[in-house]
XYZ file of C-alpha atoms in Angstrom:
600
model
C 65.609 159.229 65.813
C 65.231 155.718 67.178
C 65.817 152.889 64.720
C 62.701 150.796 64.231
C 63.013 147.140 65.182
C 61.594 144.483 62.919
C 59.709 141.799 64.857
C 60.048 138.380 63.304
C 57.180 135.983 64.019
C 57.770 132.289 63.445
C 54.991 130.569 61.548
C 52.588 128.717 63.837
C 52.608 124.992 63.361
C 48.990 123.873 63.128
C 49.423 120.362 61.871
C 49.540 117.574 64.485
C 52.910 116.360 65.704
C 51.902 112.798 64.878
C 51.111 112.061 61.242
C 50.498 108.802 59.408
C 50.531 108.008 55.721
C 49.017 104.741 54.483
C 49.598 103.512 50.949
C 48.989 100.219 49.144
C 50.864 100.381 45.841
C 50.551 96.638 45.239
C 47.213 95.493 46.698
C 47.661 91.954 45.422
C 50.627 91.591 47.829
C 48.275 92.184 50.802
C 50.808 94.655 52.203
C 49.893 98.061 53.594
C 52.870 100.434 53.544
C 52.747 102.777 56.521
C 54.802 105.864 57.262
C 54.739 107.567 60.669
C 56.127 111.073 61.137
C 56.661 112.357 64.688
C 57.930 115.806 65.684
C 59.381 114.558 68.924
C 60.124 117.944 70.506
C 56.409 118.793 70.460
C 55.363 115.704 72.380
C 54.591 116.078 76.069
C 55.897 112.615 76.926
C 58.088 112.764 80.033
C 59.325 109.319 79.082
C 60.650 110.665 75.772
C 62.098 113.880 77.180
C 64.039 112.071 79.907
C 65.347 109.121 77.906
C 65.613 110.727 74.447
C 64.037 107.571 73.119
C 60.764 107.282 71.228
C 58.678 104.317 72.315
C 56.165 102.838 69.879
C 53.664 100.143 70.763
C 51.311 98.156 68.579
C 47.962 97.367 70.269
C 47.443 93.711 71.160
C 43.616 93.923 70.949
C 40.853 96.168 69.706
C 37.885 97.443 71.742
C 34.722 95.420 71.200
C 36.587 92.159 70.599
C 37.946 90.769 73.838
C 40.881 88.656 72.732
C 44.619 89.300 72.534
C 45.104 89.194 68.761
C 48.809 90.040 68.584
C 48.472 92.487 65.695
C 52.254 93.019 65.720
C 52.719 89.556 64.203
C 51.734 91.043 60.821
C 54.356 93.824 60.947
C 57.528 93.655 58.830
C 60.297 95.820 57.326
C 60.475 98.248 60.256
C 62.949 101.115 59.876
C 63.457 104.599 61.377
C 65.046 107.768 59.990
C 65.730 111.324 60.992
C 64.341 114.256 59.017
C 67.495 114.312 56.869
C 67.074 110.605 55.979
C 69.758 109.363 58.345
C 69.006 105.910 59.835
C 68.254 105.994 63.562
C 69.263 103.232 65.988
C 66.330 101.220 67.297
C 65.595 98.015 69.142
C 62.612 95.799 69.812
C 61.928 95.439 73.530
C 58.964 93.066 73.450
C 56.525 91.456 71.028
C 54.773 94.797 70.358
C 57.252 97.413 71.623
C 59.838 99.239 69.492
C 62.203 101.915 70.830
C 64.081 104.505 68.691
C 67.052 106.686 69.700
C 66.099 110.396 69.293
C 69.047 112.288 70.790
C 69.628 115.437 68.696
C 66.702 114.639 66.427
C 63.639 116.886 66.074
C 61.663 114.643 63.742
C 61.456 110.863 63.446
C 60.122 109.046 60.394
C 59.161 105.392 60.806
C 58.277 103.102 57.946
C 56.860 99.589 58.106
C 54.524 97.190 56.325
C 51.482 95.284 57.588
C 50.366 92.043 55.981
C 46.576 92.136 55.603
C 44.773 89.044 54.343
C 42.241 88.253 57.069
C 38.700 89.356 56.273
C 37.026 89.925 59.627
C 35.533 93.001 61.249
C 38.475 93.303 63.674
C 41.438 92.765 61.326
C 42.794 94.159 58.046
C 42.125 92.990 54.501
C 43.824 94.137 51.309
C 43.575 92.628 47.849
C 43.012 93.712 44.280
C 39.340 94.505 44.993
C 39.537 96.713 48.089
C 41.365 97.790 51.232
C 39.913 97.629 54.718
C 41.719 98.430 57.941
C 41.134 98.889 61.650
C 43.341 101.339 63.527
C 44.418 98.954 66.279
C 45.661 96.456 63.683
C 47.623 99.029 61.649
C 48.942 101.872 63.803
C 51.392 102.356 66.651
C 50.595 104.426 69.686
C 53.137 106.465 71.636
C 52.892 105.875 75.413
C 51.809 109.041 77.278
C 50.753 110.601 73.958
C 47.501 108.747 73.349
C 45.562 112.030 73.688
C 47.539 113.818 70.962
C 45.797 114.676 67.720
C 46.736 112.529 64.725
C 46.604 113.273 61.014
C 46.208 110.449 58.507
C 46.747 110.554 54.746
C 45.545 107.642 52.615
C 46.990 107.057 49.158
C 44.797 104.857 46.983
C 46.460 102.527 44.481
C 43.985 103.448 41.746
C 42.384 106.820 40.987
C 38.861 105.384 40.915
C 39.095 103.889 44.410
C 37.044 105.918 46.891
C 37.793 106.307 50.605
C 34.984 105.887 53.117
C 35.324 106.383 56.869
C 33.627 108.174 59.748
C 36.823 110.081 60.505
C 36.474 113.804 59.584
C 38.502 115.151 56.685
C 41.279 117.689 57.109
C 40.087 120.999 55.627
C 41.504 122.000 52.246
C 43.338 118.717 51.740
C 42.665 115.604 49.717
C 42.395 112.109 51.207
C 43.574 113.370 54.602
C 41.770 112.902 57.901
C 41.998 114.088 61.505
C 41.652 112.013 64.681
C 41.231 113.769 68.022
C 43.320 111.089 69.723
C 44.485 107.499 69.348
C 41.182 106.104 70.642
C 39.379 107.906 67.811
C 41.855 106.591 65.242
C 41.300 103.036 66.481
C 37.553 103.605 66.449
C 37.378 104.680 62.785
C 37.766 101.830 60.266
C 38.398 102.588 56.593
C 36.857 101.021 53.487
C 38.743 101.876 50.299
C 37.850 100.679 46.818
C 34.968 100.437 44.368
C 32.333 99.701 46.977
C 28.752 100.861 46.517
C 27.915 103.859 48.685
C 24.351 104.824 49.578
C 23.141 107.924 51.433
C 20.026 108.182 53.589
C 18.668 110.144 56.546
C 17.013 109.306 59.848
C 15.933 111.884 62.424
C 17.561 114.546 60.248
C 20.975 112.870 60.600
C 23.106 111.697 57.663
C 23.833 108.009 57.223
C 25.861 106.005 54.728
C 25.841 102.333 53.776
C 29.005 101.085 52.070
C 28.716 97.626 50.503
C 31.780 95.701 49.329
C 31.583 92.293 47.678
C 29.247 90.634 45.223
C 26.051 88.995 46.424
C 22.294 89.392 46.643
C 22.122 92.312 49.064
C 19.422 94.668 47.807
C 20.068 98.159 49.217
C 16.626 99.403 48.198
C 15.155 96.797 50.571
C 17.819 96.793 53.279
C 17.971 100.549 53.827
C 14.270 101.010 54.760
C 14.631 98.311 57.422
C 17.887 99.806 58.680
C 16.091 103.147 58.939
C 13.368 101.498 61.029
C 15.935 100.036 63.413
C 17.696 103.391 63.779
C 14.378 105.140 64.460
C 13.350 102.621 67.137
C 16.680 102.850 68.947
C 16.752 106.639 68.650
C 13.341 106.821 70.325
C 14.557 104.356 72.948
C 17.402 106.633 74.087
C 15.852 109.996 73.223
C 17.807 110.850 70.079
C 20.932 110.026 68.112
C 24.301 110.970 69.664
C 25.987 111.884 66.374
C 25.588 113.958 63.224
C 26.710 111.275 60.766
C 26.948 107.478 60.932
C 28.485 104.866 58.619
C 27.551 101.211 58.064
C 30.271 99.163 56.320
C 28.984 95.857 54.947
C 31.336 93.162 53.685
C 29.531 90.533 51.611
C 31.813 87.546 52.081
C 31.786 83.861 51.217
C 31.013 82.527 54.679
C 31.874 85.180 57.264
C 29.604 86.457 59.999
C 30.132 89.150 62.595
C 30.020 92.783 63.531
C 32.134 95.320 65.369
C 30.761 98.491 66.839
C 32.352 101.926 66.707
C 31.265 105.307 68.010
C 30.245 106.677 64.622
C 30.204 103.558 62.494
C 30.068 99.794 62.496
C 31.424 97.029 60.298
C 29.233 94.056 59.358
C 30.393 90.827 57.739
C 27.667 88.620 56.277
C 27.381 85.748 53.754
C 27.038 87.255 50.283
C 23.914 85.268 49.371
C 22.209 85.544 52.758
C 19.827 88.441 52.087
C 16.852 87.052 50.143
C 15.964 84.105 52.366
C 13.591 85.535 55.011
C 15.182 83.751 57.972
C 18.721 84.726 56.943
C 17.655 88.283 56.208
C 16.049 88.528 59.660
C 19.337 87.364 61.144
C 21.136 90.138 59.306
C 18.726 92.715 60.688
C 19.396 91.351 64.179
C 23.098 91.896 63.513
C 22.388 95.492 62.458
C 20.236 96.039 65.559
C 22.981 94.583 67.767
C 25.875 96.680 66.461
C 23.812 99.858 66.299
C 22.587 99.367 69.887
C 26.249 99.228 70.879
C 26.743 102.873 69.980
C 25.000 103.476 73.291
C 25.622 100.280 75.254
C 29.416 99.717 75.158
C 30.667 102.694 73.159
C 29.236 105.223 75.607
C 27.675 103.198 78.441
C 30.665 101.093 79.342
C 32.185 99.332 82.341
C 34.725 101.238 84.412
C 37.417 98.808 83.261
C 36.794 99.971 79.682
C 36.475 103.690 80.410
C 40.081 104.157 79.312
C 41.533 101.452 77.109
C 44.829 99.780 77.871
C 45.926 98.543 74.443
C 48.896 96.671 75.880
C 47.050 93.963 77.799
C 43.704 92.484 78.789
C 41.049 94.827 80.245
C 39.040 92.730 82.705
C 35.385 93.221 83.654
C 32.634 90.924 84.975
C 29.955 93.049 83.260
C 30.028 91.833 79.655
C 26.832 89.915 80.447
C 25.225 93.376 80.408
C 27.320 95.103 77.756
C 27.034 92.263 75.261
C 24.267 90.064 76.671
C 21.687 92.794 77.169
C 22.511 94.065 73.689
C 21.861 90.529 72.404
C 18.424 90.507 74.070
C 17.536 93.770 72.378
C 18.816 92.635 68.985
C 15.966 90.088 69.074
C 13.411 92.566 70.367
C 14.163 95.653 68.263
C 13.329 94.145 64.829
C 9.955 93.163 66.318
C 9.359 96.703 67.538
C 10.462 97.994 64.137
C 7.938 95.769 62.363
C 10.610 93.839 60.487
C 9.252 90.535 61.778
C 6.223 89.443 63.770
C 5.781 88.132 67.299
C 5.800 84.502 66.141
C 9.263 85.018 64.640
C 10.470 86.731 67.810
C 9.293 83.846 70.002
C 10.810 81.325 67.596
C 14.179 83.110 67.746
C 13.925 83.375 71.523
C 13.209 79.646 71.689
C 16.387 78.959 69.705
C 18.431 80.963 72.204
C 16.869 79.147 75.165
C 17.514 75.804 73.455
C 21.164 76.685 72.945
C 21.528 77.682 76.591
C 19.762 74.626 78.021
C 21.706 72.196 75.828
C 25.108 73.662 76.761
C 26.560 71.792 79.732
C 28.956 74.618 80.480
C 26.091 76.635 81.982
C 26.384 74.314 85.007
C 30.107 74.961 85.355
C 30.852 78.621 84.589
C 28.948 81.609 86.038
C 28.229 84.330 83.492
C 30.279 86.920 85.417
C 33.253 84.557 85.231
C 32.562 84.038 81.521
C 32.901 87.797 81.103
C 36.141 87.914 83.062
C 37.600 84.970 81.143
C 36.529 86.187 77.686
C 40.207 86.795 76.909
C 41.167 83.137 77.242
C 37.980 81.173 76.594
C 35.124 82.570 74.510
C 37.160 83.209 71.340
C 39.489 80.250 71.880
C 37.093 77.360 71.839
C 38.280 73.783 71.884
C 36.743 70.316 72.058
C 35.931 70.735 75.735
C 34.434 74.239 75.603
C 30.787 73.169 75.729
C 31.557 71.164 78.855
C 33.150 73.983 80.815
C 32.000 77.418 79.633
C 28.983 79.510 78.685
C 28.768 82.540 76.438
C 28.097 85.863 78.180
C 26.273 86.896 75.005
C 23.858 83.987 75.311
C 23.296 83.745 79.057
C 23.515 87.521 79.436
C 20.663 87.884 76.956
C 18.541 85.391 78.886
C 19.271 87.097 82.213
C 18.290 90.419 80.623
C 15.072 88.804 79.428
C 14.239 87.679 82.969
C 15.015 91.120 84.394
C 12.771 92.691 81.759
C 9.912 90.326 82.617
C 10.466 90.809 86.355
C 10.172 94.600 86.112
C 7.296 94.494 83.616
C 5.237 92.094 85.729
C 5.666 94.163 88.881
C 4.715 97.445 87.194
C 2.187 96.141 84.659
C 4.504 97.101 81.785
C 4.761 100.701 82.980
C 8.430 100.029 83.713
C 10.842 97.656 82.010
C 14.464 96.986 81.204
C 14.107 99.904 78.785
C 14.078 102.181 81.832
C 17.280 100.585 83.106
C 18.980 101.288 79.792
C 17.735 104.870 79.753
C 18.944 105.466 83.318
C 22.348 103.996 82.466
C 22.475 106.357 79.485
C 21.581 109.375 81.616
C 23.942 108.523 84.486
C 26.932 107.112 82.655
C 26.537 107.169 78.868
C 26.053 110.861 78.159
C 29.117 111.805 80.174
C 30.965 108.601 79.208
C 31.789 107.768 82.805
C 32.467 104.076 83.319
C 30.165 102.156 85.659
C 31.156 99.613 88.272
C 29.313 96.286 88.742
C 27.875 97.708 91.956
C 26.552 100.804 90.183
C 24.949 98.699 87.462
C 23.194 96.563 90.072
C 22.066 99.704 91.924
C 20.452 101.179 88.787
C 18.568 97.939 88.075
C 17.392 97.806 91.700
C 16.364 101.455 91.568
C 14.148 100.836 88.522
C 12.754 97.580 89.915
C 12.512 98.922 93.483
C 13.683 95.500 94.628
C 16.685 94.048 96.389
C 18.195 91.895 93.646
C 21.120 90.570 95.667
C 19.746 87.046 95.610
C 19.035 87.253 91.852
C 22.614 88.339 91.137
C 24.037 85.740 93.500
C 22.094 82.872 91.907
C 22.027 83.715 88.211
C 24.947 86.060 87.480
C 27.587 85.034 90.008
C 26.135 81.575 90.566
C 25.089 78.489 88.642
C 21.380 78.146 89.413
C 19.212 77.279 86.426
C 17.302 80.253 85.083
C 13.614 80.024 86.156
C 12.099 80.501 82.699
C 8.678 79.001 83.375
C 8.211 81.055 86.550
C 8.871 84.324 84.723
C 7.147 83.394 81.469
C 4.094 82.248 83.402
C 3.164 85.815 84.283
C 2.957 86.518 80.536
C 0.914 83.459 79.593
C 3.813 81.464 78.166
C 5.527 78.208 79.000
C 8.476 76.237 77.669
C 7.678 73.088 75.730
C 10.553 70.615 75.536
C 10.985 68.256 72.611
C 13.406 65.335 72.896
C 15.437 63.706 70.162
C 13.886 60.679 68.467
C 16.893 58.488 69.253
C 18.846 57.513 72.382
C 21.679 59.737 73.541
C 25.263 58.579 73.130
C 26.934 61.778 74.371
C 28.986 62.955 71.415
C 28.789 65.047 68.253
C 30.229 63.863 64.949
C 30.888 65.858 61.760
C 32.243 64.982 58.312
C 35.637 66.504 57.507
C 37.576 65.595 54.354
C 35.593 62.374 53.904
C 36.244 61.355 57.480
C 33.763 61.193 60.365
C 35.386 63.130 63.202
C 34.157 63.200 66.792
C 34.186 66.920 67.643
C 32.655 66.930 71.109
C 32.315 64.378 73.895
C 29.892 65.233 76.683
C 31.276 65.218 80.199
C 30.084 62.073 82.041
C 28.081 61.085 78.973
C 27.942 57.586 77.454
C 30.798 58.157 74.992
C 33.144 59.598 77.603
C 32.375 56.826 80.066
C 33.207 54.316 77.336
C 36.617 55.952 76.753
C 35.979 57.771 73.474
C 37.882 61.018 72.888
C 37.164 64.175 70.932
C 39.297 64.047 67.809
C 38.825 60.315 67.264
C 37.709 59.193 63.812
C 34.429 57.295 63.914
C 34.431 54.237 61.635
C 31.588 51.872 62.470
C 28.661 50.996 64.724
C 28.279 47.273 65.432
C 30.630 46.516 62.575
C 28.909 48.673 59.947
C 30.359 51.834 58.498
C 28.526 55.034 59.469
C 28.234 58.595 58.137
C 27.760 61.675 60.301
C 24.669 62.846 58.430
C 22.901 59.505 58.983
C 23.698 58.931 62.635
C 20.208 59.836 63.780
C 18.651 57.232 61.516
C 21.073 54.554 62.726
C 20.499 55.336 66.393
C 16.715 55.120 65.942
C 17.164 51.341 65.679
C 18.204 51.165 69.338
C 16.733 51.805 72.781
C 18.129 53.432 75.930
C 20.212 50.831 77.744
C 21.340 49.079 74.567
C 25.073 48.514 74.212
C 26.764 49.479 70.941
C 30.159 48.477 69.647
C 31.681 51.686 68.336
C 34.911 51.421 66.324
C 37.236 54.411 66.022
C 40.750 55.377 65.090
C 42.380 56.912 68.182
C 45.762 58.387 67.270
C 45.896 55.938 64.318
C 45.110 52.953 66.561
C 41.992 50.916 65.761
C 39.892 50.583 68.929
C 36.376 49.283 69.558
C 34.470 50.668 72.552
C 31.210 49.567 74.112
C 28.758 52.409 74.676
C 25.611 52.097 76.797
C 22.976 54.357 75.295
C 21.128 56.838 77.539
C 17.658 58.367 77.335
C 17.142 60.900 74.525
C 18.313 64.420 75.246
C 16.373 67.606 74.461
C 16.407 68.692 70.834
C 14.640 72.035 71.222
C 12.522 74.232 73.466
C 9.547 76.210 72.196
C 7.595 79.040 73.794
C 3.882 78.265 73.661
C 0.819 79.835 75.319
C -0.457 78.326 78.551
C -3.906 76.765 78.484
C -6.702 79.144 79.452
C -4.581 82.258 80.152
C -5.952 84.735 82.659
C -6.842 88.312 81.798
C -3.699 89.473 83.612
C -1.503 87.135 81.592
C -3.118 88.394 78.383
C -2.587 92.005 79.399
C 1.039 91.399 80.387
C 1.791 89.681 77.091
C 0.264 92.488 75.027
C 2.197 95.083 77.033
C 5.448 93.236 76.448
C 5.220 92.276 72.779
C 2.311 94.291 71.404
C 0.242 91.293 70.254
C -2.333 89.045 71.849
C -1.671 85.503 73.006
C -4.313 84.377 70.533
C -2.127 85.623 67.672
C 0.455 82.915 68.425
């Protein structure tokens, strides 16, 4: 009789090899306490297997915000242990790169703290009222292991704090979540605390609105308008590319901004900015902008952003489309949703045109270069910025407007920029294949059935002024310029700590030619003290060509300059109907905005 053999089967490890635990036992300290557990033998990293060293890197930026933010500067108290609590040797190789010795070790446990006291949509914030974090600003990634699954456990400091995120929960566990890869972890912010949480549906899909902070936001009024925006954009692209979506709203003292994610977005807005109609409209534009990004940027994205390199800048000339076109639609979508009327839309559009045409940098920096240099210029403004750069959000939106009008006029509103967006979604967004600048241009040309080489050369890669009146003329509109009521002296002054500070000096303007510098303290005009808020009234007493004695402190030295005043500069541009519009102009306008020219 043969002796039976007993087959021993080792238990299958189903949990991810990379696991994080985030706690915040003392929220008032603003310190997140993070623990990282890595079963190193299960990682496929050739770098680790060859060197027996575990490399950890902290991202230097986060997708959607194109600036090196040096998140590692907030990290402290780093330490590493083996599974049996023995300290492991480690060293720091660069500003964001730690390396741990793993020879003979099957599991590495890393502990560190992150200081979090910056309330923006792209950073972390922790205090006694709540916890908010973004993955790029809190977690390490392991080179060559970015595609590994990651498990995350969150430990709240108080039992009544709730955890809200778009990241799916781990089955049969509490306060534990699963990320398919590091990109997903970065793309899933967390709001933890006593925030208000509201549920609603659109197109049969579940949505949540989490509101943190006191203020005058009224969810019963905001949510119906948010639903309208979602419905309009869903129809635009032929459906919603998710099952659930989360809006996180931070009601702050003076913040403003948004950051898009694949299944959520974070919005930061002044706490008392929801009842005033104009401010509330601006908030709905912010919602429309970030929600539009779940297609344009999160799924329709430039080739350079198809796979993120978290260790350095990711350059692309196409942010004029990714951000600028989104900015054009954030004005248009609330109109289509019925949140505001055509007069409001044209007023908001006029503000954008005014900002563009009063920024000297539009004559210096092409919008494609603005996109490329986002990492060093757009988010790092200084006293000379208006002289030398232009925002790809702003000019990109105006270029998108012209492309929309160009296509609409040619095809009598039967085609538009909407068709470009839909084609980009079909060709690149659904499959999440990055597009090149050449492919983007080809899609626009395909919809327009025009060679747009000259358009791109002049307005995207070049510095030609945008031909607003030519394009608006086909739709029965024209720009009306209004000048200031006082002569131009080529500088902007603001009050700071009871001092009048010159913040901007126009290139080749009267102030610069007289030798005045940004940063100087303005004291007097013709011997009389002056305040920033009354400058306009003072300058009304003079005419172009008059010479003023302007006294300033320049680096603590009292200096008097002589400024020759110039002709008044533009104060604003308005869109108004042309006189006696033709039937074609009337028809084009109605097809574009859904109202008659007579209504404005």
